[in-house]
Coordinates of C-alpha atoms in Angstrom, one line a residue:
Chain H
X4 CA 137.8 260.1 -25.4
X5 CA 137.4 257.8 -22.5
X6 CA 134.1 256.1 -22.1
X7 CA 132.6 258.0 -19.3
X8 CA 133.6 261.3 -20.4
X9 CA 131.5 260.0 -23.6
X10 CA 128.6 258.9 -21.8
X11 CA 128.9 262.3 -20.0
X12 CA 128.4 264.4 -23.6
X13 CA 126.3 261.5 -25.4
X14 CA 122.7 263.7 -25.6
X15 CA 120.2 262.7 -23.3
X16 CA 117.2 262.0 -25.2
X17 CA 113.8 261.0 -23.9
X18 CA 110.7 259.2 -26.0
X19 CA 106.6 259.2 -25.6
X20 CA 104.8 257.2 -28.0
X21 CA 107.9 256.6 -30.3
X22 CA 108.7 260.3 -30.2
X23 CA 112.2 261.1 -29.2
X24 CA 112.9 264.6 -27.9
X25 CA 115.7 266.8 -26.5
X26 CA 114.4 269.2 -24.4
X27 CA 113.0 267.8 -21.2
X28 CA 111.1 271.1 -20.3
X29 CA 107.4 271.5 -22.0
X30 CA 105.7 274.9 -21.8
X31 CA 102.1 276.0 -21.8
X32 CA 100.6 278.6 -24.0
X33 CA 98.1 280.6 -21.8
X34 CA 98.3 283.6 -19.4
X35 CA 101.0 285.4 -21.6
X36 CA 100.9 289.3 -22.5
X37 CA 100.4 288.1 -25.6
X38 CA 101.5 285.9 -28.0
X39 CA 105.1 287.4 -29.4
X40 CA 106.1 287.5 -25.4
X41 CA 104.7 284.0 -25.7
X42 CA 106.9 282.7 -28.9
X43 CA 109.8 284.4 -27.2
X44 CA 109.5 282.4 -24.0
X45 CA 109.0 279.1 -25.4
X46 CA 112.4 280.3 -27.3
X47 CA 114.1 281.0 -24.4
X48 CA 112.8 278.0 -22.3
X49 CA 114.4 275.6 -25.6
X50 CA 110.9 273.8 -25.1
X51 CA 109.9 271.4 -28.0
X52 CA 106.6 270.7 -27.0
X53 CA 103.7 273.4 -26.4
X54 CA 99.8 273.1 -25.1
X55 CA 97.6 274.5 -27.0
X56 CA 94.2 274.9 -25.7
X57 CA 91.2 274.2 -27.9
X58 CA 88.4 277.2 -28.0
X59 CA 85.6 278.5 -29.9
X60 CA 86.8 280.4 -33.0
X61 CA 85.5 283.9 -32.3
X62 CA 83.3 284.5 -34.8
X63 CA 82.7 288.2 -34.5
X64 CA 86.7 288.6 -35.5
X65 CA 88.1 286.1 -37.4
X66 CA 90.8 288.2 -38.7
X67 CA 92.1 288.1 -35.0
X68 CA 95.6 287.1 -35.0
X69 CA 96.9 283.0 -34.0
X70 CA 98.8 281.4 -32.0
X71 CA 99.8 279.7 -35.0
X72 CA 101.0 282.4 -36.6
X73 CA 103.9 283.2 -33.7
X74 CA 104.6 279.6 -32.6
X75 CA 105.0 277.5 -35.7
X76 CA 103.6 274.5 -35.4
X77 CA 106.1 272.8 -37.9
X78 CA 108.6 273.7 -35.6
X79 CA 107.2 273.0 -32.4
X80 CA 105.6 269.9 -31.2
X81 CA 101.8 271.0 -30.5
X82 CA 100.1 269.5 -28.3
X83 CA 96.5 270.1 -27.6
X84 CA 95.1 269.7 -24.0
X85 CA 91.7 269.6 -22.5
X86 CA 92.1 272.2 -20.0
X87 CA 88.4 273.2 -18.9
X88 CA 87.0 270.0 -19.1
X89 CA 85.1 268.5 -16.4
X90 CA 83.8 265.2 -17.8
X91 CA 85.4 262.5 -19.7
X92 CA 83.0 263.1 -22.9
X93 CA 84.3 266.8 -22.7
X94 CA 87.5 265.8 -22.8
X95 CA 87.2 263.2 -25.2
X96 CA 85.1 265.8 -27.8
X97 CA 87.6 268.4 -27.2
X98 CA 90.7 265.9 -28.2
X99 CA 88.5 264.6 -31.5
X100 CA 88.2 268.3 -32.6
X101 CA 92.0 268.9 -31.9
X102 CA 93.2 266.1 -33.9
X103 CA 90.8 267.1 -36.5
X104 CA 92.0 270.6 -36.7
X105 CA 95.7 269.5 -36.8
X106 CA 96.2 265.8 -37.1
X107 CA 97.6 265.5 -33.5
X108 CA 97.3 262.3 -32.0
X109 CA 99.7 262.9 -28.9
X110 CA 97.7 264.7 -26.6
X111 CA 97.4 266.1 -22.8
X112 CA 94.3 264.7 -21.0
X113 CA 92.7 266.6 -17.7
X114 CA 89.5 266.2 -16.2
X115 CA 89.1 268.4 -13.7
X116 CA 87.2 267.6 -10.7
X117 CA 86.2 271.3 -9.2
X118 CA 86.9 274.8 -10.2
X119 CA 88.7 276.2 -7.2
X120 CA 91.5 273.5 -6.4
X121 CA 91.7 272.1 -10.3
X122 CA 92.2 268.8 -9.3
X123 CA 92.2 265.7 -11.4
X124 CA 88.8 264.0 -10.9
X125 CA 90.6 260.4 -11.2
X126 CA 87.8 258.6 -12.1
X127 CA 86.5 260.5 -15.3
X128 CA 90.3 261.0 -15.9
X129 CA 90.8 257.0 -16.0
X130 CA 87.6 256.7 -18.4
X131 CA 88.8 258.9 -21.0
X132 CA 91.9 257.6 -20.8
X133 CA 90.9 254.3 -22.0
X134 CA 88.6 255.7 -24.5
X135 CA 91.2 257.6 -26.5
X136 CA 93.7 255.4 -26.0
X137 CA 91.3 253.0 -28.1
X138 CA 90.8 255.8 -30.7
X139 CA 94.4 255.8 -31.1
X140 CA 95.1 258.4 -29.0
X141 CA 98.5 258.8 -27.5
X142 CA 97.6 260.5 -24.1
X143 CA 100.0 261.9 -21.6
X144 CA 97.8 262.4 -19.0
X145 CA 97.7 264.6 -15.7
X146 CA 96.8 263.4 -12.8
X147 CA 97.0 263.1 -8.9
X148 CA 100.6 262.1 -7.4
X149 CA 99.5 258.9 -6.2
X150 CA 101.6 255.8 -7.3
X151 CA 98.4 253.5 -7.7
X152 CA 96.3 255.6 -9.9
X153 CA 99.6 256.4 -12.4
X154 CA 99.7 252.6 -12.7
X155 CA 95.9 252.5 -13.4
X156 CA 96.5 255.3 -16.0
X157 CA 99.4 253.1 -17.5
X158 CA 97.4 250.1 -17.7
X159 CA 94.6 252.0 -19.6
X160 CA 96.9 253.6 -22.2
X161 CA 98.8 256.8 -21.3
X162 CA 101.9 257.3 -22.8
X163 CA 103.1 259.4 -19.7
X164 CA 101.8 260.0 -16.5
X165 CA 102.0 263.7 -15.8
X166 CA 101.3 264.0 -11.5
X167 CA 100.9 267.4 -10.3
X168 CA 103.6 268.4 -7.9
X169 CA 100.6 271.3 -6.7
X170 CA 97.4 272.7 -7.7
X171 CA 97.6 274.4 -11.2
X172 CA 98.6 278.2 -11.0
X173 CA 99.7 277.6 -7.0
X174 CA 103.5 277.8 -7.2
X175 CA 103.4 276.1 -4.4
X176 CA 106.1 273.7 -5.5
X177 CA 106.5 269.7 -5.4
X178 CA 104.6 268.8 -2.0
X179 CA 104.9 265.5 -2.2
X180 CA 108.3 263.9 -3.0
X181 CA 107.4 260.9 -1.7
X182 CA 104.6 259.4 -4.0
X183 CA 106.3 261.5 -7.1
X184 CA 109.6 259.3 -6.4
X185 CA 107.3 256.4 -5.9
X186 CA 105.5 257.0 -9.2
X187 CA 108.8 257.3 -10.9
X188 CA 110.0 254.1 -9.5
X189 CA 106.9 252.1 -10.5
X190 CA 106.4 253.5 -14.2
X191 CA 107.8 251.9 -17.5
X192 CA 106.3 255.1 -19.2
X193 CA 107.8 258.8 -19.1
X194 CA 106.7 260.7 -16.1
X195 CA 106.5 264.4 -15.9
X196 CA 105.0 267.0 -13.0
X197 CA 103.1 268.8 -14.7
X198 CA 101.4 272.1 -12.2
X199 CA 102.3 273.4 -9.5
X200 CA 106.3 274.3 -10.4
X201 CA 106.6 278.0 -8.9
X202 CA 110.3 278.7 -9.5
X203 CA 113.5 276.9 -11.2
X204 CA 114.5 275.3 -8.0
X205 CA 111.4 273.4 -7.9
X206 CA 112.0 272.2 -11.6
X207 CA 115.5 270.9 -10.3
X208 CA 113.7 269.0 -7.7
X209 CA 111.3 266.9 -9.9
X210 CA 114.0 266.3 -12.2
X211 CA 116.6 265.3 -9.1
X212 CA 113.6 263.0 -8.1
X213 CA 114.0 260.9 -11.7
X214 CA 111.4 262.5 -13.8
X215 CA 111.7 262.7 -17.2
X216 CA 110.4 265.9 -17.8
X217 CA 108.7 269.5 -16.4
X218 CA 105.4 270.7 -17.4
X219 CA 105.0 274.4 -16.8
X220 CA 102.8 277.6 -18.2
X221 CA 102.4 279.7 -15.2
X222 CA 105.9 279.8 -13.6
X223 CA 106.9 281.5 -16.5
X224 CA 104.0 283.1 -17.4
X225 CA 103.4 285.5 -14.4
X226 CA 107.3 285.9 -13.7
X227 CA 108.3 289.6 -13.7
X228 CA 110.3 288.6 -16.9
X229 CA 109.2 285.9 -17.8
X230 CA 111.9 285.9 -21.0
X231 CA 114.1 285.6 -18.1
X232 CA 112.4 282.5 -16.0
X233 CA 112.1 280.3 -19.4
X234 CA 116.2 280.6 -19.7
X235 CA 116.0 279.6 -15.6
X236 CA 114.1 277.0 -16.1
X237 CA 115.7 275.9 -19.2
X238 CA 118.4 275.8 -17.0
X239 CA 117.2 274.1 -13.9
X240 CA 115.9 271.1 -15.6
X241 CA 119.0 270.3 -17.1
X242 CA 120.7 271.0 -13.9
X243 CA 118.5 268.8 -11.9
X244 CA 118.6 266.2 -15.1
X245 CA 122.6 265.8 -14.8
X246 CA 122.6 265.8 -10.8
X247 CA 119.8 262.4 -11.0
X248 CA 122.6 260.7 -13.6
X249 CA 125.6 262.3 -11.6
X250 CA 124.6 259.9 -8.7
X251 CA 124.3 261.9 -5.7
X252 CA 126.3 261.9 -2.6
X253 CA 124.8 260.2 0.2
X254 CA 123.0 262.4 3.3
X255 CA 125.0 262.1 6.6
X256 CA 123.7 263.1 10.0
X257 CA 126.9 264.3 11.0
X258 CA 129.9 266.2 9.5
X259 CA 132.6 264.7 7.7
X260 CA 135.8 266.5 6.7
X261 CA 136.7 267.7 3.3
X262 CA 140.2 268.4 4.2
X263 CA 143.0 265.6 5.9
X264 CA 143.3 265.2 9.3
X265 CA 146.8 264.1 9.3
X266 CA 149.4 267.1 8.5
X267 CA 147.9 269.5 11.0
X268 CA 150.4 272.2 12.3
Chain I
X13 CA 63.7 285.3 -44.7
X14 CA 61.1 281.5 -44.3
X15 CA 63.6 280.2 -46.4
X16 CA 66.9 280.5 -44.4
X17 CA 67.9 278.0 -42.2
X18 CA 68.4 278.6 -38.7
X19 CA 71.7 277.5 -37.1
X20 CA 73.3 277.5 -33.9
X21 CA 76.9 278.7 -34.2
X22 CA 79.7 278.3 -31.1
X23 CA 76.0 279.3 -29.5
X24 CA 74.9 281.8 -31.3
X25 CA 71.9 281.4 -33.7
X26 CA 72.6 282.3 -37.1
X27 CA 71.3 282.2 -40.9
X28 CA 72.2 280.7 -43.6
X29 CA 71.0 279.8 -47.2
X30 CA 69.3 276.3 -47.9
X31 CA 71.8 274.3 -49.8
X32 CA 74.8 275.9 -48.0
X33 CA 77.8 273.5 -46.8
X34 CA 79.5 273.8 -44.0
X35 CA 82.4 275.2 -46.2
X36 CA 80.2 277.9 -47.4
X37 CA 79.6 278.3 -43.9
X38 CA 83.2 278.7 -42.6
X39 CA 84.5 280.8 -45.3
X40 CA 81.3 283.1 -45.2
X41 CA 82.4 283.9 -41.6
X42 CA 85.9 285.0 -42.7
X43 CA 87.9 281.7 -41.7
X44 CA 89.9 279.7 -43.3
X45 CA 88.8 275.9 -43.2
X46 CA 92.3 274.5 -42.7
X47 CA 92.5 276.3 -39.7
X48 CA 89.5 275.0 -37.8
X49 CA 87.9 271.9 -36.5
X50 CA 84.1 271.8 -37.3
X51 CA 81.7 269.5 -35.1
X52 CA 77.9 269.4 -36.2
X53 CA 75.8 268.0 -34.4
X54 CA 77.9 266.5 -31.8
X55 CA 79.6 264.8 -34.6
X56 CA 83.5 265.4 -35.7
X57 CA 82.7 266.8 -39.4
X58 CA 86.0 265.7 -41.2
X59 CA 87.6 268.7 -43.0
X60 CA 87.7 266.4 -46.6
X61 CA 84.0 266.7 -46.2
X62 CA 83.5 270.3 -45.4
X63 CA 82.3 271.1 -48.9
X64 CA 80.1 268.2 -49.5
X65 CA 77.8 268.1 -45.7
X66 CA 74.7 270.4 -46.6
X67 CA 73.9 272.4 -43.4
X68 CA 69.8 271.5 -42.2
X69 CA 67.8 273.8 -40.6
X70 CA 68.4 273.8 -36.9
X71 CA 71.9 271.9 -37.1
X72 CA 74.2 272.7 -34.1
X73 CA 77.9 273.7 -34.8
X74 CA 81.1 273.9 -33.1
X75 CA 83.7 275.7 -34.5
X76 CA 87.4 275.6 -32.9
X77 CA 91.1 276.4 -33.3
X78 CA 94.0 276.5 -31.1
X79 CA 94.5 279.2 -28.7
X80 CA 97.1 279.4 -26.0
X81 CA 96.7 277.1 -22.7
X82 CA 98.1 275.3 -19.7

């Protein structure tokens, strides 16, 4: 085998906090049918890594069936997120309890800053940051796609910097390629886009941009089938993956033949 | 009835028996203690301590597990 049709097949692995993984595509765990559609999409999508959300037990029916009990967490990386949380405290209570309940110490930080647009609140989302990452934490942590604060987040401790590419649930796609290209360039951890990914195009697109990874829930979630959009995206972030190591061609202004010139009848 | 303590449970008030742990606690509500994370009082109650914390009257208590999420 010649060396670059070895480098071609060698698997492309990525690492956060000393954890190597395969799959480059992480799925959320929320807004399904229920759970066995759920299990069967994260299946489909070849994910490795799930959020989990961390809620009240409901009391009233505790024989209610888990998450757990379709989505093995022996199997599947879990890892618990903050989702609802508006202050840094929150945040940081909700992520004790989680790596209480299952020994999880690589977590998903968000701070929200307002109901309506789900943005990051930065600020709160740097503070926690720092706090957990001094508890031992090993945050990936989603935030605004704005190449300063990722460094900030960096410098305080995440493990990955996760920029949104859109508002949570928008679909609207990756409206900034810009600063995420910028991020990329200016991180020594893992970046991921995590919200905003609509359809597997837009996975392609963070990927072609250098990321190392896609964080999605509603994309697949609210598809039609969303069996269906997991293989897709499965798919498009390995697509997108091979054409940012293929090199790409370089953008012309003008045309430039693919056939000879000479030879002409 | 004086005798009961009064707890506050994911919000809701509830009774218990003086002397009761927060094991007693979680298993008399039908869950199963390795599946949960338990904070009293604000505080992160380890789970290698659920059987030994006594539950005082008026103690505040979070009980969680994982559901599904973004």
């Amino acid at each position: 085998m010649t060396d670059s049709v070895a480098e071609t097949l060698a698997p492309d692995t990525w690492t956060v906090a000393g954890r190597t993984f395969t799959s480059r595509l992480i799925v959320g765990t929320g807004k399904y049918k229920d759970f066995a559609q759920n299990a069967a999409a994260v299946a489909a999508s070849g994910a490795e890594i799930v959020t989990v959300a961390v809620r009240r037990v409901n009391v009233s029916d505790p024989k209610a069936p888990m998450l757990t009990d379709f989505i093995d967490p022996k199997k599947i990386t879990y890892l618990p997120n903050t989702a609802g949380c508006f202050t840094a405290d929150d945040a940081i209570r909700t992520l004790r309890l989680a790596r209480e309940a299952g020994g999880w110490d690589l977590v998903k930080l968000e701070v929200l800053g307002e109901a309506r647009t789900l943005y990051p609140d930065m600020r709160e989302t740097l503070k926690a940051t720092e706090i957990l990452a001094k508890e031992g934490f090993a945050p990936m942590v989603y935030c605004v796609d704005d190449p300063i604060a990722a460094k900030q987040l960096e410098e305080c401790g995440a493990v990955a910097v996760m920029p949104l590419g859109a508002p949570i649930g928008s679909g609207l796609g990756i409206q900034n390629k810009v600063t995420i290209r910028l991020i990329v360039e200016g991180a020594k951890v893992p970046v991921l886009v995590d919200a905003g990914v609509g359809t597997a195009s837009e996975a392609a697109v963070a990927m072609e941009l250098g990321c190392d990874g896609v964080l999605m829930n509603t994309a697949i979630a609210e598809a039609r089938d969303p069996i269906r959009m997991a293989r897709a995206m499965k798919l498009a972030v390995t697509a997108g993956r091979d054409a940012y190591l293929a090199g790409r061609m370089q953008i012309r202004r003008y045309a430039d033949p693919s056939s000879p010139l000479a030879g002409l009848i | 009835m004086a005798d009961e303590l009064l707890l506050t449970v994911n919000g809701e008030p509830r009774r218990v028996a003086p002397g009761s742990s927060i094991a007693d606690l979680v298993t008399g509500l039908g869950l199963d203690p390795a599946k949960v994370a338990v904070e009293r009082n604000a505080e992160i109650a380890p789970r290698s301590t659920l059987a030994d914390v006594i539950l005082a009257d008026g103690d505040v208590l979070e009980i969680v597990h994982f559901v599904g999420g973004g």
